[in-house]
Amino acid sequence: MVLRDKSVVLGVTGSIAAYKAADLASKLTQAGAAVDVVMTRAATEFIAPLTFRSITHRPVSSSMFNAPTEYEIEHIALAERADVIAIAPATADIIARLAAGIADDLLCCTVLATRAPVILAPAMNVNMWENPITQENLERLRARGFRVVEPGYGAMACGATGAGRLADTERILGTIQQVLGSGGDLAGKCVVVTAGGTQEPIDPVRHIGNRSSGKMGYALAEAARDRGAEVTLISAPTSLAEPVGVETVHVQTALEMRQAVLDAVSTADVLIMAAAVADYRPANAGKTKIKKESAADMTLELVRTPDILSEVKGGLVKVGFAAESEDLVKNAVAKLKEKGLDLIVANDITAADSGFDVDTNRVVLIDGKGNQEELPLLPKPGVAHRILDRVADILAAKKM
Ligand SMILES: Cc1cc2nc3c(=O)[nH]c(=O)nc-3n(C[C@H](O)[C@H](O)[C@H](O)COP(=O)(O)O)c2cc1C
């Protein structure tokens, strides 16, 4: 949502990874941003401007002296229009030219003339990357407020293996979203989100788990980040990638989650418990694998896990989830009161398109005053923003 109607200048430079910028341009455009691609002359050797023009439906610029007529003085117009400039891939050459303040092409001039935040996603051979000259140039740019999306490690087109691969599109996209959202309505707020389903060991190879995918909690963490919050995500095991710009703490069991939450909330303004935390755990987890015995049945003794939300004290805003298969609202209201919550998100988990392990959710929001709001079926990021709208209102009402 943070990308909608934003002006993004996407700089593309002469790296073998330039083709990956097409995917980034596509995702930015799909998210509603107006993407103006500025290519260096070298970049046009690797990928045609036509590719970007077709993806963004906007003119693509590569020369200061042969600019499309839309802009009067193009580098100034782009520099002023931009909400953010992202250069992906960024060559060693552009990094050096920017660090030195050189203005010998349209991209350098645009960066020099802008007041918008600038993000660099470097891509180059491992030796070029590790060269102290490149590192010093980057350090200089970081000190000037440039944001650097660290490259990944792996096999390169040149045959080498090491650091210098362009970061994944999702990481670059996440950084752009974080930078754009930094002045949002949760700026300055510290938000703790839990996600995923805890696993309670039976023995070293087996556990009791649940069907939570973590998608709702991760969507909440990313949405809070995109509204300017400082976010800690406490994650039970999931297959999801760590969100960019979010401090992620990995836990496995309910007891570990309890400790991580109690550690994190001391400085938090908001706690959102989206994780599916086991209510019971095996009383005596085997230290060695339990062998199949001759008896047909076996009995596991279970003990209660602590109720984390009830243990969290203090004036922070507390949001819980109620995953229910019957009496949705009644059960959710009871949970809200019992745990002293400010808001509860009631989830009907019997529907195929809502609840566990799907990309959409259908929820009812119930606040401490008993107000109910039934949301339509929405993608989980959309649900996350609707929940955060309510959190922002509660924070304002509490004058926090
Ligand atoms: C096949 C090929 C691949 C290249 N890949 C990279 C690269 O990944 N990163 C880099 O910094 N330079 C790379 N270069 C070198 C740059 O293209 C060169 O430094 C150029 O001057 C960069 O210009 P620009 O920064 O204006 O785009 C490559 C060159 C060639 C011929």
XYZ file of C-alpha atoms and ligand atoms in Angstrom:
431
model
C 0.000 0.000 0.000
C 2.860 2.353 0.759
C 3.909 2.248 -2.920
C 0.568 3.386 -4.310
C 0.872 6.680 -6.251
C 4.499 7.097 -5.193
C 7.120 8.299 -7.653
C 10.021 5.868 -7.819
C 13.077 6.620 -9.950
C 14.715 3.274 -10.737
C 18.345 3.636 -11.806
C 19.734 0.705 -13.796
C 23.483 0.428 -14.431
C 25.800 -1.735 -16.513
C 25.823 -5.024 -14.629
C 25.040 -8.513 -15.840
C 22.265 -8.394 -13.201
C 20.484 -5.564 -15.077
C 17.831 -8.010 -16.341
C 16.697 -8.537 -12.731
C 15.695 -4.868 -12.581
C 12.840 -5.710 -14.968
C 11.245 -7.863 -12.249
C 11.680 -5.052 -9.716
C 10.174 -2.499 -12.129
C 7.239 -4.843 -12.704
C 6.535 -5.395 -8.994
C 6.800 -1.662 -8.235
C 4.400 -0.869 -11.091
C 1.934 -3.576 -9.999
C 1.985 -2.099 -6.486
C 0.787 1.224 -7.910
C 4.029 3.229 -8.093
C 4.889 5.493 -11.032
C 8.280 4.116 -12.041
C 10.670 6.271 -14.080
C 13.603 4.169 -15.225
C 16.917 5.940 -15.798
C 19.553 3.787 -17.465
C 23.258 4.418 -17.815
C 24.681 4.014 -21.309
C 26.358 0.775 -20.157
C 23.027 -0.573 -18.873
C 21.536 -0.313 -22.364
C 24.193 -2.812 -23.516
C 22.642 -5.392 -21.181
C 18.887 -4.776 -21.477
C 16.812 -2.718 -23.895
C 14.973 0.394 -22.694
C 11.939 -1.035 -24.491
C 11.650 -3.721 -21.799
C 11.298 -1.128 -19.042
C 9.062 1.124 -21.141
C 6.709 -1.780 -21.738
C 6.660 -2.765 -18.060
C 6.286 0.719 -16.574
C 4.227 2.321 -19.386
C 6.433 5.380 -18.995
C 9.323 6.892 -20.940
C 12.749 5.503 -20.133
C 15.673 7.911 -20.051
C 19.328 7.261 -20.657
C 20.779 10.474 -21.998
C 20.875 13.997 -20.620
C 21.150 15.484 -24.075
C 18.523 13.442 -25.850
C 15.717 13.545 -23.342
C 12.058 12.764 -24.087
C 10.034 15.948 -24.458
C 7.925 15.219 -21.359
C 10.491 16.774 -19.053
C 11.857 20.253 -19.461
C 15.171 19.776 -17.724
C 14.967 16.115 -17.132
C 17.466 15.413 -14.370
C 15.991 18.203 -12.255
C 12.385 17.205 -12.956
C 13.053 13.574 -12.024
C 15.072 14.567 -8.969
C 12.245 16.763 -7.687
C 9.449 14.363 -8.553
C 11.020 11.321 -6.878
C 9.746 10.082 -3.531
C 12.653 7.657 -3.584
C 15.511 6.776 -5.945
C 16.629 3.132 -6.067
C 19.636 2.060 -8.125
C 19.469 -1.679 -8.787
C 21.829 -3.059 -9.849
C 24.440 -0.488 -8.798
C 27.850 -1.047 -10.397
C 31.179 -0.359 -8.717
C 31.444 2.467 -11.230
C 28.212 4.286 -10.254
C 29.062 3.838 -6.571
C 32.469 5.467 -7.182
C 31.006 8.282 -9.260
C 28.313 9.041 -6.673
C 30.835 8.927 -3.820
C 32.955 11.478 -5.696
C 30.020 13.727 -6.585
C 30.582 13.270 -10.317
C 27.714 14.403 -12.525
C 28.608 13.126 -15.963
C 25.375 11.338 -16.887
C 21.643 11.586 -16.290
C 21.559 9.127 -13.369
C 24.403 10.788 -11.427
C 22.923 14.244 -12.033
C 19.484 13.100 -10.857
C 20.932 11.656 -7.651
C 23.033 14.754 -7.045
C 20.024 17.014 -7.560
C 17.515 15.132 -5.398
C 16.445 15.514 -1.790
C 14.683 12.138 -1.880
C 16.211 9.142 -0.093
C 18.535 7.053 -2.272
C 18.844 3.256 -2.077
C 21.736 1.362 -3.667
C 21.616 -2.370 -4.435
C 25.177 -3.217 -5.495
C 26.005 -6.094 -7.850
C 29.499 -7.002 -8.957
C 32.252 -9.604 -8.997
C 33.378 -10.659 -5.501
C 36.837 -9.065 -5.854
C 35.320 -5.786 -7.043
C 32.931 -5.946 -4.076
C 35.636 -6.714 -1.520
C 38.029 -4.157 -2.957
C 38.679 -1.544 -0.232
C 38.072 1.214 -2.785
C 34.477 0.019 -3.320
C 33.951 -0.469 0.415
C 35.326 2.998 1.213
C 33.072 4.554 -1.427
C 30.048 2.783 0.063
C 31.004 3.835 3.560
C 31.154 7.415 2.381
C 27.723 7.151 0.803
C 26.235 5.449 3.897
C 27.576 8.316 5.998
C 25.707 10.685 3.665
C 22.443 8.826 4.303
C 22.413 6.487 1.304
C 20.782 3.165 2.141
C 22.649 0.074 0.905
C 20.880 -3.246 0.298
C 23.688 -5.706 0.951
C 24.405 -8.078 -1.939
C 23.958 -11.815 -1.509
C 26.476 -14.638 -1.608
C 26.597 -17.263 -4.349
C 27.684 -18.272 -7.837
C 28.276 -15.397 -10.257
C 28.076 -15.114 -14.028
C 31.869 -14.605 -14.130
C 32.352 -18.082 -12.622
C 33.428 -16.866 -9.165
C 31.550 -17.665 -5.962
C 31.267 -15.106 -3.186
C 29.553 -11.906 -2.076
C 28.384 -9.493 -4.762
C 25.205 -11.003 -6.206
C 22.363 -8.511 -6.511
C 20.048 -8.853 -3.473
C 16.725 -10.606 -4.117
C 13.973 -8.434 -5.574
C 11.927 -8.914 -2.387
C 14.719 -7.446 -0.260
C 15.105 -4.410 -2.511
C 11.337 -3.953 -2.624
C 11.082 -4.282 1.175
C 13.780 -1.637 1.622
C 11.997 0.759 -0.749
C 8.747 0.224 1.193
C 10.466 0.773 4.533
C 12.126 3.972 3.350
C 8.870 5.319 1.875
C 6.931 4.460 5.035
C 9.398 5.920 7.499
C 7.212 8.977 8.206
C 3.966 6.981 8.531
C 1.345 7.051 11.296
C 3.295 4.542 13.438
C 6.610 6.429 13.185
C 8.415 6.386 16.513
C 6.300 3.490 17.790
C 7.754 0.169 18.831
C 5.580 -2.753 17.725
C 6.096 -6.399 18.712
C 4.377 -9.030 16.561
C 4.315 -12.797 17.102
C 3.777 -15.191 14.215
C 3.704 -18.837 13.211
C 2.807 -21.973 15.115
C 4.889 -23.171 18.047
C 6.286 -26.702 18.034
C 6.317 -28.661 21.281
C 8.867 -31.507 21.203
C 7.775 -35.052 21.976
C 11.300 -36.358 21.375
C 14.248 -35.206 19.203
C 12.414 -36.043 15.960
C 8.727 -35.416 16.696
C 6.695 -32.481 17.889
C 3.129 -31.301 18.407
C 2.457 -28.448 16.002
C -0.430 -26.643 14.342
C -1.390 -25.407 10.890
C -0.371 -21.747 11.301
C 1.767 -20.621 8.336
C 2.848 -17.323 9.905
C 1.496 -15.348 6.920
C -0.824 -13.122 8.982
C 1.871 -12.222 11.526
C 4.488 -11.576 8.848
C 2.004 -9.384 6.952
C 1.405 -7.422 10.174
C 5.139 -6.979 10.773
C 5.685 -5.708 7.221
C 2.638 -3.429 7.340
C 3.776 -1.905 10.664
C 7.253 -1.369 9.171
C 5.700 0.315 6.134
C 3.897 2.739 8.477
C 7.138 3.773 10.149
C 7.165 1.525 13.237
C 10.229 -0.111 14.682
C 9.173 -3.748 14.540
C 10.267 -6.873 16.405
C 8.866 -10.080 14.948
C 8.944 -13.116 17.218
C 8.530 -16.031 14.893
C 7.757 -19.659 15.553
C 8.980 -21.927 12.717
C 7.613 -20.952 9.272
C 8.798 -21.273 5.679
C 8.630 -17.480 5.178
C 11.646 -15.252 4.527
C 12.608 -12.781 7.264
C 11.042 -9.414 6.413
C 13.496 -6.633 5.531
C 13.921 -3.915 8.126
C 12.326 -5.948 10.920
C 14.213 -7.462 13.836
C 13.267 -11.126 13.719
C 13.667 -13.420 16.736
C 13.250 -17.130 16.012
C 11.725 -19.411 18.634
C 10.341 -22.935 18.583
C 8.274 -23.621 21.697
C 5.596 -21.795 23.682
C 8.051 -21.361 26.572
C 10.650 -19.795 24.250
C 7.989 -17.534 22.777
C 6.927 -16.426 26.262
C 10.498 -15.461 27.153
C 11.070 -13.640 23.854
C 7.811 -11.685 24.247
C 8.541 -10.708 27.863
C 12.045 -9.560 26.814
C 10.709 -7.516 23.864
C 7.696 -5.791 25.421
C 9.565 -3.773 28.032
C 10.102 -1.010 25.454
C 7.068 -1.696 23.242
C 4.024 0.477 22.556
C 2.054 -2.313 20.908
C 1.975 -6.122 21.168
C 0.126 -8.087 18.505
C -0.089 -11.822 19.237
C -0.831 -13.406 15.857
C 1.096 -16.618 16.625
C -0.713 -19.870 17.246
C 0.835 -20.809 20.576
C 0.297 -24.342 21.824
C -1.991 -24.538 24.866
C -0.412 -27.815 25.996
C 3.016 -29.392 25.672
C 4.323 -32.886 26.404
C 5.185 -33.103 30.102
C 8.395 -35.043 29.527
C 9.947 -34.651 26.084
C 12.119 -37.695 25.388
C 15.862 -36.988 25.115
C 16.188 -39.917 22.738
C 13.811 -41.087 20.012
C 10.822 -42.940 21.435
C 10.885 -46.493 20.043
C 7.853 -48.327 18.756
C 6.818 -50.736 21.529
C 4.821 -53.905 21.214
C 1.782 -52.283 22.894
C -0.766 -51.008 20.347
C -1.443 -47.689 22.144
C 0.616 -45.084 23.882
C -0.448 -42.123 26.018
C 1.265 -38.736 26.033
C 0.971 -36.676 29.205
C 0.429 -32.987 28.405
C 0.779 -29.933 30.651
C -0.542 -26.394 30.198
C 1.724 -23.792 28.644
C 1.735 -20.283 30.162
C -0.810 -17.732 28.925
C 1.584 -15.172 27.457
C -0.890 -12.327 26.845
C -2.171 -12.399 30.425
C 1.395 -12.213 31.708
C 2.203 -9.041 29.787
C 1.571 -6.052 32.063
C 1.954 -2.352 31.443
C 0.215 0.327 29.454
C 0.978 -0.971 25.979
C -1.745 -1.671 23.420
C -2.486 -5.414 23.383
C -4.012 -7.120 20.361
C -4.951 -10.817 20.341
C -6.255 -13.261 17.750
C -9.065 -15.728 18.346
C -9.052 -18.604 15.857
C -12.444 -20.179 16.355
C -14.401 -22.936 14.669
C -17.712 -22.145 16.454
C -19.383 -19.215 18.299
C -16.784 -16.874 16.759
C -17.805 -13.540 18.263
C -18.935 -14.930 21.651
C -15.661 -16.770 22.190
C -13.605 -13.819 20.958
C -15.352 -11.360 23.317
C -14.747 -13.736 26.249
C -11.040 -13.937 25.356
C -10.786 -10.131 24.971
C -12.177 -9.608 28.490
C -10.284 -12.461 30.132
C -6.922 -11.222 28.831
C -7.602 -7.474 29.144
C -7.034 -6.779 25.432
C -7.565 -3.522 23.557
C -8.530 -5.331 20.354
C -9.212 -8.889 19.290
C -9.159 -10.233 15.760
C -11.705 -13.031 15.465
C -10.924 -15.528 12.747
C -13.367 -18.123 11.433
C -11.022 -20.995 10.643
C -13.707 -23.253 9.169
C -13.815 -21.362 5.827
C -11.436 -22.635 3.121
C -10.372 -19.114 2.082
C -9.723 -17.797 5.579
C -7.468 -18.566 8.553
C -4.583 -21.031 8.429
C -2.135 -21.321 5.567
C -4.035 -19.279 2.956
C -3.263 -15.833 1.539
C -6.632 -14.312 2.457
C -8.492 -13.797 5.693
C -11.993 -12.908 6.836
C -12.055 -11.432 10.323
C -14.181 -9.506 12.800
C -12.420 -6.768 14.802
C -13.765 -6.292 18.320
C -12.426 -3.570 20.611
C -12.461 -3.126 24.378
C -15.662 -1.025 24.187
C -17.480 -3.844 22.407
C -17.459 -2.200 18.939
C -17.491 -4.813 16.201
C -16.338 -4.431 12.610
C -16.745 -7.305 10.172
C -14.188 -7.062 7.372
C -14.751 -8.588 3.938
C -12.476 -11.319 2.599
C -9.127 -9.543 2.029
C -5.527 -10.484 1.255
C -3.629 -10.812 4.550
C -1.601 -7.581 3.958
C -4.936 -5.748 3.548
C -6.250 -7.257 6.802
C -2.979 -6.239 8.480
C -3.439 -2.592 7.504
C -7.064 -2.578 8.704
C -5.902 -3.943 12.080
C -3.169 -1.291 12.228
C -5.711 1.448 11.402
C -7.478 0.439 14.613
C -4.209 0.203 16.544
C -3.319 3.754 15.419
C -6.747 4.963 16.647
C -6.278 3.240 20.035
C -2.776 4.732 20.400
C -4.189 8.184 19.631
C -7.067 7.705 22.103
C -4.597 6.661 24.808
C -2.425 9.659 23.862
C 0.532 7.327 23.328
C 29.646 -8.649 -19.339
C 29.903 -7.573 -18.345
C 29.365 -7.661 -17.085
C 29.608 -6.670 -16.124
N 29.032 -6.795 -14.892
C 29.306 -5.865 -13.965
C 28.746 -5.974 -12.667
O 27.975 -6.892 -12.357
N 29.045 -5.033 -11.755
C 29.886 -3.990 -12.056
O 30.138 -3.178 -11.150
N 30.407 -3.851 -13.264
C 30.148 -4.753 -14.242
N 30.684 -4.621 -15.496
C 31.502 -3.432 -15.781
C 30.632 -2.206 -16.034
O 29.708 -2.472 -17.086
C 31.484 -1.006 -16.356
O 32.232 -0.640 -15.202
C 30.685 0.166 -16.838
O 31.552 1.262 -17.072
C 29.624 0.579 -15.841
O 28.999 1.767 -16.242
P 27.774 2.392 -15.448
O 28.135 2.381 -14.008
O 27.657 3.759 -15.992
O 26.586 1.574 -15.761
C 30.438 -5.580 -16.465
C 30.963 -5.478 -17.755
C 30.695 -6.464 -18.685
C 31.273 -6.311 -20.065
